[in-house]
Short mmCIF file of C-alpha atoms in Angstrom, two decimals:
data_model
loop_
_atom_site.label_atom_id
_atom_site.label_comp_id
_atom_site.label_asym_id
_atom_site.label_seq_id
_atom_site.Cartn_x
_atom_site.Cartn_y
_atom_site.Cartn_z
CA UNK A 1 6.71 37.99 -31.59
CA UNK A 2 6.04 34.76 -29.72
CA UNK A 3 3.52 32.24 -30.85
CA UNK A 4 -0.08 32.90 -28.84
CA UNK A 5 -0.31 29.49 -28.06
CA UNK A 6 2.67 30.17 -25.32
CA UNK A 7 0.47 33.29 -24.21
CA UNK A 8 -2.81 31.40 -23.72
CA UNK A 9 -0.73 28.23 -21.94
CA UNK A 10 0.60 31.06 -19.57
CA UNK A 11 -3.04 32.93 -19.31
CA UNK A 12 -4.72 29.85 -18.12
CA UNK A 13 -1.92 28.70 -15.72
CA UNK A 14 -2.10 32.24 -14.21
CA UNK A 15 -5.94 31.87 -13.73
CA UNK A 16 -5.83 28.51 -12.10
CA UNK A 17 -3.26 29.67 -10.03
CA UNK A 18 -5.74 32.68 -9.47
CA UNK A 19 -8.50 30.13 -8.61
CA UNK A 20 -6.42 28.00 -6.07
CA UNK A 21 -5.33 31.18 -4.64
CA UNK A 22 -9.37 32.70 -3.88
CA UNK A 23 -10.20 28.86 -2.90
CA UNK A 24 -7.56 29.02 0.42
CA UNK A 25 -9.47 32.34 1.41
CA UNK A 26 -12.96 30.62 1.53
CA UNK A 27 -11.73 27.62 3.77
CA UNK A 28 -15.30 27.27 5.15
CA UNK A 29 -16.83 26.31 1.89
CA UNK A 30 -14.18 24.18 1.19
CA UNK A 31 -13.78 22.26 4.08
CA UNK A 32 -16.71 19.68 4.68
CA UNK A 33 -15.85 18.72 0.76
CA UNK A 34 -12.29 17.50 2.51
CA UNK A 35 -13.53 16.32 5.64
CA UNK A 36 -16.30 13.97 3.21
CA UNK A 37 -13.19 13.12 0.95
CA UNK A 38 -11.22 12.55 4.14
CA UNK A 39 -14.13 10.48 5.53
CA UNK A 40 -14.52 8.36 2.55
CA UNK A 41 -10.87 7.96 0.75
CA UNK A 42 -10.07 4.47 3.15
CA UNK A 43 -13.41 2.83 2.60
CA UNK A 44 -13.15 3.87 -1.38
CA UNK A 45 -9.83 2.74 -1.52
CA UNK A 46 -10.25 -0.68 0.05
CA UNK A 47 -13.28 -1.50 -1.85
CA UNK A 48 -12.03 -0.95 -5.19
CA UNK A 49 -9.20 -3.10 -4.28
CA UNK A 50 -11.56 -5.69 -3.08
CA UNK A 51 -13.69 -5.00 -6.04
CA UNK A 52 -10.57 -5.86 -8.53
CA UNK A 53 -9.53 -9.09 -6.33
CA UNK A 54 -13.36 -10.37 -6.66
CA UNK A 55 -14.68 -9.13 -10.23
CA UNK A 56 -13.17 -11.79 -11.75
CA UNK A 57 -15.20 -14.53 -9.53
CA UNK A 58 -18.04 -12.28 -10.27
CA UNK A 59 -18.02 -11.95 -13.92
CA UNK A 60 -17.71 -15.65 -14.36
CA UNK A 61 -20.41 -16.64 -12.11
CA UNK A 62 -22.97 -13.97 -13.43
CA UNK A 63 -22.22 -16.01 -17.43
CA UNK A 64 -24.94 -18.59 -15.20
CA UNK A 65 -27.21 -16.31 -13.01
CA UNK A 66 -28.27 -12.80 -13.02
CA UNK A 67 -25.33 -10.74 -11.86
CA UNK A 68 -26.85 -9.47 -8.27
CA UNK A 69 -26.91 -12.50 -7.47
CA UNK A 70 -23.81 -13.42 -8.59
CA UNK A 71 -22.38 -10.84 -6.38
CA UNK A 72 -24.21 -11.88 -3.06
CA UNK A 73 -22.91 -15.52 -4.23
CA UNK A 74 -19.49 -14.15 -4.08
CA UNK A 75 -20.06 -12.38 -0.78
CA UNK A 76 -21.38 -15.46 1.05
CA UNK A 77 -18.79 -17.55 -0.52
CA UNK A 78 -15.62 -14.78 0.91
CA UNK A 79 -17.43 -14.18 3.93
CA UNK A 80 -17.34 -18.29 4.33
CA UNK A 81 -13.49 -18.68 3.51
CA UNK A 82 -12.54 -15.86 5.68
CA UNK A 83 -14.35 -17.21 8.68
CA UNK A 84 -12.51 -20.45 7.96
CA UNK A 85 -9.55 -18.62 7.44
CA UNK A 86 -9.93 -16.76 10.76
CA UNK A 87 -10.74 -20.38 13.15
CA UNK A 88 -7.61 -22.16 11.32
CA UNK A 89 -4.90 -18.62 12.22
CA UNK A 90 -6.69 -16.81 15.03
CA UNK A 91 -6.31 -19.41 17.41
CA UNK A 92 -2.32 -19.60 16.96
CA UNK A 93 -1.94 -15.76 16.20
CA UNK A 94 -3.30 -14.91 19.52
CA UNK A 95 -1.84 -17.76 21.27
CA UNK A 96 1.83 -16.09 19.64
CA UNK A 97 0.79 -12.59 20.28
CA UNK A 98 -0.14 -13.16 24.09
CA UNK A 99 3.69 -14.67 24.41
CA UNK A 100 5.32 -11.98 22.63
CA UNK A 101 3.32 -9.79 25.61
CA UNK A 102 4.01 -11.82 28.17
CA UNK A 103 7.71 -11.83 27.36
CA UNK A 104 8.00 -8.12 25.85
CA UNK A 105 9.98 -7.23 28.90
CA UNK A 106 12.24 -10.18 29.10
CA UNK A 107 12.48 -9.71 25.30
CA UNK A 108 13.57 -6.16 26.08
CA UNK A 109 16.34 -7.12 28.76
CA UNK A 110 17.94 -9.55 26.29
CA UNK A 111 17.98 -6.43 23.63
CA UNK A 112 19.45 -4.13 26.53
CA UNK A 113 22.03 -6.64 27.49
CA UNK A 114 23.19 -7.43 24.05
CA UNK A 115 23.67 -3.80 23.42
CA UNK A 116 25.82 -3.18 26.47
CA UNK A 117 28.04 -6.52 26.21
CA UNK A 118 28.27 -4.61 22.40
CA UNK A 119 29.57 -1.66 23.82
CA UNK A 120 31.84 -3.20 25.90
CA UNK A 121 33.57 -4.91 23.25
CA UNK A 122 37.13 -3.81 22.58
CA UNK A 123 36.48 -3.20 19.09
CA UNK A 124 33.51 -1.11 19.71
CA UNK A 125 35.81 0.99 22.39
CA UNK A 126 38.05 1.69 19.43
CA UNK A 127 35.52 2.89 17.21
CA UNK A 128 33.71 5.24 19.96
CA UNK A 129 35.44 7.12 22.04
CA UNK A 130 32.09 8.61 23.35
CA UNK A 131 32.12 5.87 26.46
CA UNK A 132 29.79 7.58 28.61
CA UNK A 133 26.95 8.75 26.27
CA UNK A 134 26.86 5.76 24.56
CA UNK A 135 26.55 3.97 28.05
CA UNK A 136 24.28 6.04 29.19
CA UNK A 137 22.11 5.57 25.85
CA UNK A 138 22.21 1.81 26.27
CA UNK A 139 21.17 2.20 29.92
CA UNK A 140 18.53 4.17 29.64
CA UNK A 141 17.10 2.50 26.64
CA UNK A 142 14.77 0.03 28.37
CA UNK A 143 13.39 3.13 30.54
CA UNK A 144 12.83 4.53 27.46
CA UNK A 145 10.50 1.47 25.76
CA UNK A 146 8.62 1.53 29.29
CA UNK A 147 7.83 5.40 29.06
CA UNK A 148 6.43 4.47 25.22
CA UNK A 149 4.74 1.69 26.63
CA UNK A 150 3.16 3.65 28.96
CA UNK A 151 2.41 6.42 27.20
CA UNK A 152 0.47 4.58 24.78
CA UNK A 153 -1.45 2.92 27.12
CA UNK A 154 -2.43 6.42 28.33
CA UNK A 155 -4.13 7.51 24.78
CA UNK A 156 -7.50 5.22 25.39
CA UNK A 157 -9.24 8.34 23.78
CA UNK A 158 -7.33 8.30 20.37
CA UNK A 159 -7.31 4.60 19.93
CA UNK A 160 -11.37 4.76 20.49
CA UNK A 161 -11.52 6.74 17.58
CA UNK A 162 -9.28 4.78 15.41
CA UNK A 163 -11.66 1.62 16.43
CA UNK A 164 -14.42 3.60 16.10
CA UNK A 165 -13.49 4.61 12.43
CA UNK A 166 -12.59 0.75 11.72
CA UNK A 167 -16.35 0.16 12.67
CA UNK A 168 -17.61 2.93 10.09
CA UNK A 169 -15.16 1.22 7.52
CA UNK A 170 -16.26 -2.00 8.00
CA UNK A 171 -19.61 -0.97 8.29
CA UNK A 172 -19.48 0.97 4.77
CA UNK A 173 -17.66 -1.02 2.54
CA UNK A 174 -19.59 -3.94 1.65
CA UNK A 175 -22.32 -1.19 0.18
CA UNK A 176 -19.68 0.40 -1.66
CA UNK A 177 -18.21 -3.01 -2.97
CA UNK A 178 -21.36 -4.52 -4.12
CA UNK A 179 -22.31 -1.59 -6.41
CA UNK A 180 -19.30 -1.42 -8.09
CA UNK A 181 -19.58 -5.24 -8.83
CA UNK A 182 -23.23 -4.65 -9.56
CA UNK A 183 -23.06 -1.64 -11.81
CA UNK A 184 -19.17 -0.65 -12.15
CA UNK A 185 -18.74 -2.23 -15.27
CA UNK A 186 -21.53 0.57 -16.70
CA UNK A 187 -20.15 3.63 -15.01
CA UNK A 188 -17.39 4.32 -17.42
CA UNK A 189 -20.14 4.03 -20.57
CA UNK A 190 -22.53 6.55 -18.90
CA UNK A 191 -19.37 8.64 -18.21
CA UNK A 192 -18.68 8.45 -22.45
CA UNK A 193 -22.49 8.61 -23.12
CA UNK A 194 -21.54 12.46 -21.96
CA UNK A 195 -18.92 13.31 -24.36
CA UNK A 196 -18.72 14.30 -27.90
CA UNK A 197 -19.08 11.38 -30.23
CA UNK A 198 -15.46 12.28 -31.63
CA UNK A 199 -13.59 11.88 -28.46
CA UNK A 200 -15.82 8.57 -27.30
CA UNK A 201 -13.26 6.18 -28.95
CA UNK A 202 -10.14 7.76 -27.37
CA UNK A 203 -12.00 8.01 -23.99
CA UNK A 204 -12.99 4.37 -24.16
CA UNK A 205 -9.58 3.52 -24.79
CA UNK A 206 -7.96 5.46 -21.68
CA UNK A 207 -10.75 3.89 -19.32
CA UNK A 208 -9.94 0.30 -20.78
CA UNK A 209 -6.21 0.79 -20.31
CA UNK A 210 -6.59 2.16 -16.28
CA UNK A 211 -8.60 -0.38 -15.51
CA UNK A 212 -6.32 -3.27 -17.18
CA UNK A 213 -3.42 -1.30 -15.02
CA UNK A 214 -5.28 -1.44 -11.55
CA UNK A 215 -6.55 -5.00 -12.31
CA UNK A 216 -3.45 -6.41 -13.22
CA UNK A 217 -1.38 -4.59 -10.63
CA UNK A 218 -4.13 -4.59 -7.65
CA UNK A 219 -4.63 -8.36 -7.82
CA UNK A 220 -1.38 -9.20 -8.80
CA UNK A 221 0.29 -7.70 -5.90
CA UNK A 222 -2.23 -9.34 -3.63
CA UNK A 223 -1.57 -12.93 -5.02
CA UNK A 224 2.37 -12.37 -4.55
CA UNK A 225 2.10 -11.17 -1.22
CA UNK A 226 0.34 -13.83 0.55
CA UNK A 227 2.69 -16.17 -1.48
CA UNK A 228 5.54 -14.45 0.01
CA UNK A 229 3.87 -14.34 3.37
CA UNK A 230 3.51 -18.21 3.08
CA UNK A 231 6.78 -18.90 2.09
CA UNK A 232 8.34 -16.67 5.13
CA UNK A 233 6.26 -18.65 7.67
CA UNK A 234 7.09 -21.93 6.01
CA UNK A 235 10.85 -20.69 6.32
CA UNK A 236 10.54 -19.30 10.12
CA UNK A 237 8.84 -22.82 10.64
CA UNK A 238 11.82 -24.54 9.66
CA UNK A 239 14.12 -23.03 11.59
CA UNK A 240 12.00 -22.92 14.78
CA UNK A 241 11.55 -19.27 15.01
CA UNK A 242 9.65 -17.65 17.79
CA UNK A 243 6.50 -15.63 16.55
CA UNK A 244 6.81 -17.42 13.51
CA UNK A 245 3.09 -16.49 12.28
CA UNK A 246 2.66 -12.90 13.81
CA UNK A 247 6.37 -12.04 11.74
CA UNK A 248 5.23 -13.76 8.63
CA UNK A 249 1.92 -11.75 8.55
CA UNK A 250 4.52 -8.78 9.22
CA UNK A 251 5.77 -9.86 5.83
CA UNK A 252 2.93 -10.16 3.83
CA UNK A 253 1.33 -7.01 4.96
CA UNK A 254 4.61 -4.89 4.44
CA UNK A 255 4.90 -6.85 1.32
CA UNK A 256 2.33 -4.42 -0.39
CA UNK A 257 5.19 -1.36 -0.64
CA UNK A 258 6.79 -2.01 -3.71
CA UNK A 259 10.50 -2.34 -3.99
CA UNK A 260 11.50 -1.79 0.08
CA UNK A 261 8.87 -3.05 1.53
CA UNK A 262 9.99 -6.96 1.40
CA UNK A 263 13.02 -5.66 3.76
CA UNK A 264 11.61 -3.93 5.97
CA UNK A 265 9.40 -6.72 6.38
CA UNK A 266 12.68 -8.36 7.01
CA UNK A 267 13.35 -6.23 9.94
CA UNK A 268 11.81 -7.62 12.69
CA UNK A 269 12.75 -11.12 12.07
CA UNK A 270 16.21 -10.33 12.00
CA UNK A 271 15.80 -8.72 15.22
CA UNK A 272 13.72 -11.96 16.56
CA UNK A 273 16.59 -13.97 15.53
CA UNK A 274 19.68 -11.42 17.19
CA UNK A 275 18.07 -12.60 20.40
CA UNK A 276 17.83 -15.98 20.02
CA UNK A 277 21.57 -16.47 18.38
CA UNK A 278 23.39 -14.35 15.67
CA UNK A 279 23.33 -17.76 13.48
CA UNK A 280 19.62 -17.42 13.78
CA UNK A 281 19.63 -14.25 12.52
CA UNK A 282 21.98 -15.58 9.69
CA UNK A 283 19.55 -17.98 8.58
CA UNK A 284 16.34 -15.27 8.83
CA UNK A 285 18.24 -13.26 5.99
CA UNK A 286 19.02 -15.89 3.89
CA UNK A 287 15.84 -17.16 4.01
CA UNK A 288 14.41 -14.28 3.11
CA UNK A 289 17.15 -13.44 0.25
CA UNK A 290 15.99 -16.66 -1.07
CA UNK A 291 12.40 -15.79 -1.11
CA UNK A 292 12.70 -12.43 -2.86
CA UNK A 293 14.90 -14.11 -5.94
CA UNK A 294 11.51 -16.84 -5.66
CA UNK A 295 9.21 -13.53 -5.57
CA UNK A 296 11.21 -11.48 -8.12
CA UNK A 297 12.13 -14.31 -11.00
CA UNK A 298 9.03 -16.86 -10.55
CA UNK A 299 6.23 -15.81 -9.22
CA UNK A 300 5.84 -12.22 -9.61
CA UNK A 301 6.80 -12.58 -13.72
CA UNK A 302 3.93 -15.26 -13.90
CA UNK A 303 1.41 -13.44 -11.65
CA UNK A 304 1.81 -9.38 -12.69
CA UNK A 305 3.93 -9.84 -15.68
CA UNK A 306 5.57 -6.61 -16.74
CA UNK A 307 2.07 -4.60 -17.72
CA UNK A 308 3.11 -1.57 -15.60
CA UNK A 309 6.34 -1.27 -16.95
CA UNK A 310 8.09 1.31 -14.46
CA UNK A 311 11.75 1.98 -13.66
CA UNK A 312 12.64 0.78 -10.43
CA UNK A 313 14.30 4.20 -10.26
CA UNK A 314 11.11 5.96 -10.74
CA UNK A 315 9.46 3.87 -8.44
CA UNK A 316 11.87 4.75 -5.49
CA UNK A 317 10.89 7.79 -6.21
CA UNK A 318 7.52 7.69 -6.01
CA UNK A 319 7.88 5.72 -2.87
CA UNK A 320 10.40 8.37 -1.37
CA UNK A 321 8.09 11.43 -2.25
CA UNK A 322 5.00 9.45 -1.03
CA UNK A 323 6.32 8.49 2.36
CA UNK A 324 7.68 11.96 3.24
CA UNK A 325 3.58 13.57 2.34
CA UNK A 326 1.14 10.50 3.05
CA UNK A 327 3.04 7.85 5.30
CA UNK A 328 2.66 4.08 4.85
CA UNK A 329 -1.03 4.17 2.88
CA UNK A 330 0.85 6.63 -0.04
CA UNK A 331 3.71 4.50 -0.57
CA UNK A 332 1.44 1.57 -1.04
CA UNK A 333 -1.15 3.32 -3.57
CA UNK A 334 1.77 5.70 -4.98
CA UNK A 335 3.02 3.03 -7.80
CA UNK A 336 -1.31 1.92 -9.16
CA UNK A 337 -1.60 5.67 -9.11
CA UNK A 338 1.48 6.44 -11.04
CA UNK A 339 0.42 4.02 -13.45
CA UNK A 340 -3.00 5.34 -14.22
CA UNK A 341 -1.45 8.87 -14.60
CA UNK A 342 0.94 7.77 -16.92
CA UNK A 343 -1.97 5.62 -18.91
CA UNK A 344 -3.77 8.83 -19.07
CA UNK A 345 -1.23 11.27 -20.14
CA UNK A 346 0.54 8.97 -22.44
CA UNK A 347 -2.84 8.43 -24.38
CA UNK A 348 -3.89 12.31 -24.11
CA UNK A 349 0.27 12.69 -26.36
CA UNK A 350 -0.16 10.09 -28.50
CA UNK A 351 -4.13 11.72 -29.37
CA UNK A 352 -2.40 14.95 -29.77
CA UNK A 353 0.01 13.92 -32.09
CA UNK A 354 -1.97 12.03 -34.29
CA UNK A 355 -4.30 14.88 -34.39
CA UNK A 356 -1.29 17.42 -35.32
CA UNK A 357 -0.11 15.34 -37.88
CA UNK A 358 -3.54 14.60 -39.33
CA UNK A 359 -3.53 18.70 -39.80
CA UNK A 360 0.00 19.18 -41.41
CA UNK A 361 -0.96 16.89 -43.49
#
């Protein structure tokens, strides 16, 4: 007869499956819970990873004053770099951004052209003997850009409510921020304080081990990428490409998506470069090439170490199942996720077979 411990494992999937079954029938009481979750998951995420790029400055300046005040300290002081940040970069970002407007259609003839003096090639004949759609492609492509172009323009309702939702954000999550720097650190006691006294210890442990995997991974990945966004402008500096700042901030930002997202970072300054000259375009990837084996072998080693410990397999998988549910916002919280799942799970195994073995014995 087969053990009961298989029965009551199948039993209690059945009834969850049960539960999740009822729950999609009764939408309406389910609903404002998602639409709140909905609401809240951006400013939630963002402040916790300002809250693990900050603590640090926090906790060491609250060893000398009360730790409130520590944390408005820390506020005026971030508040005071990013304003200086913002009058040394805005001033040249939008000074790059209005000539990558300005000569977005110019820019577009030059991409048209090449493509068509492409597909005239006699080498490209050989390889196509589709002439006329192909032609016809190429032809029609900067039609094509315009009708985006123009059909973006057209959606001043939906971008209103993306700005409009930026305000709330903005808006929101300083509050957030400064009580998890204010009372964070006691959350996860009061969250033990509820438990049994024999799980406490185990509990405590898990808790420690997320955070250490968040902290270590959240600011680590946030030191590497501006120093990978630094060394990209430095690089499109020295070779006197156009946009230089707007495509190294393309970097950084892209820079976040473990594993692929250095490259396609990489994309658009390879493109820059096409237009200007293919040697151009040379030097863009091996400039880049030389800044991932920087990022890879020096500085991310010394910044994140190897704390997380994933397969770069299983992290193209994670990135791969991410993208194709949640977009560009998954893929960059899929991997920190991952890793406090597997904290959690790995703990709960090793607790369960201590505990079975404590029992055969």
């Amino acid at each position: 007869m087969p053990d009961g411990k298989w029965f009551r494992f199948g039993y209690a999937i059945i009834i969850i499956l049960i539960i999740v079954f009822l729950a999609t029938k009764v939408k309406f009481i389910f609903e404002p819970i998602f639409i709140l979750f909905q609401t809240l998951f951006i400013p939630v995420i963002i402040a916790g990873i300002l809250y693990y790029l900050t603590r640090p400055f926090v906790d060491f300046v609250s060893k000398y004053i009360p730790r409130p005040l520590s944390v408005l300290l820390v506020f005026i002081c971030g508040i005071g770099v990013l304003t200086g940040l913002v009058m040394v970069i805005a001033p040249e970002l939008q000074r790059q951004f209005n000539n990558l407007v300005n000569n977005l259609p110019d820019l577009v003839d030059d991409a048209n052209q090449m493509l068509l003096n492409i597909q005239a090639s006699d080498w490209f004949s050989r390889i196509s003997p589709e002439e006329d759609a192909i032609t016809e492609f190429f032809e029609g492509l900067e039609d094509r850009l315009t009708e985006i172009f123009s059909t973006v323009a057209t959606q001043i309702t939906h971008y209103l409510g993306v700005v409009f939702n930026i305000v709330i954000t903005i808006v929101v999550v300083p509050f957030i921020l400064f009580y998890l720097l204010k009372d964070g650190e006691r959350l996860p006691k009061r969250v033990i304080g509820f438990l049994p006294k024999r799980y406490q210890d185990d509990v405590g442990g898990i808790l420690d081990e997320m955070d250490d995997a968040l902290s270590s991974y959240i600011q680590g990945q946030i030191i590497v990428s501006c120093c990978v966004g630094v060394l990209v402008y430095i690089g499109y500096m020295i070779i006197d490409l156009p946009f230089a700042l707007i495509l190294a901030a393309i970097a950084l930002f892209t820079n976040f998506i473990p594993f692929i997202g250095p490259w396609i970072g990489t994309i658009p300054g390879v493109i820059v470069g096409i237009l200007e000259s293919p040697f151009t375009a040379l030097l863009v990837i091996i400039i880049v090439v030389v800044i991932q084996q920087i990022e890879s072998n020096l500085i991310a080693p010394q910044v994140m170490g190897k704390k997380l410990q994933i397969h770069p397999i299983t992290i193209i998988f994670l990135l791969l199942f991410a993208g194709r549910f949640g977009g560009i916002v998954a893929m960059i919280i899929a991997v920190p996720t991952y890793a406090v799942i597997k904290v959690i799970f790995s703990h709960i195994y090793r607790i369960i077979k201590l505990r079975n073995r404590d029992a055969f014995e």
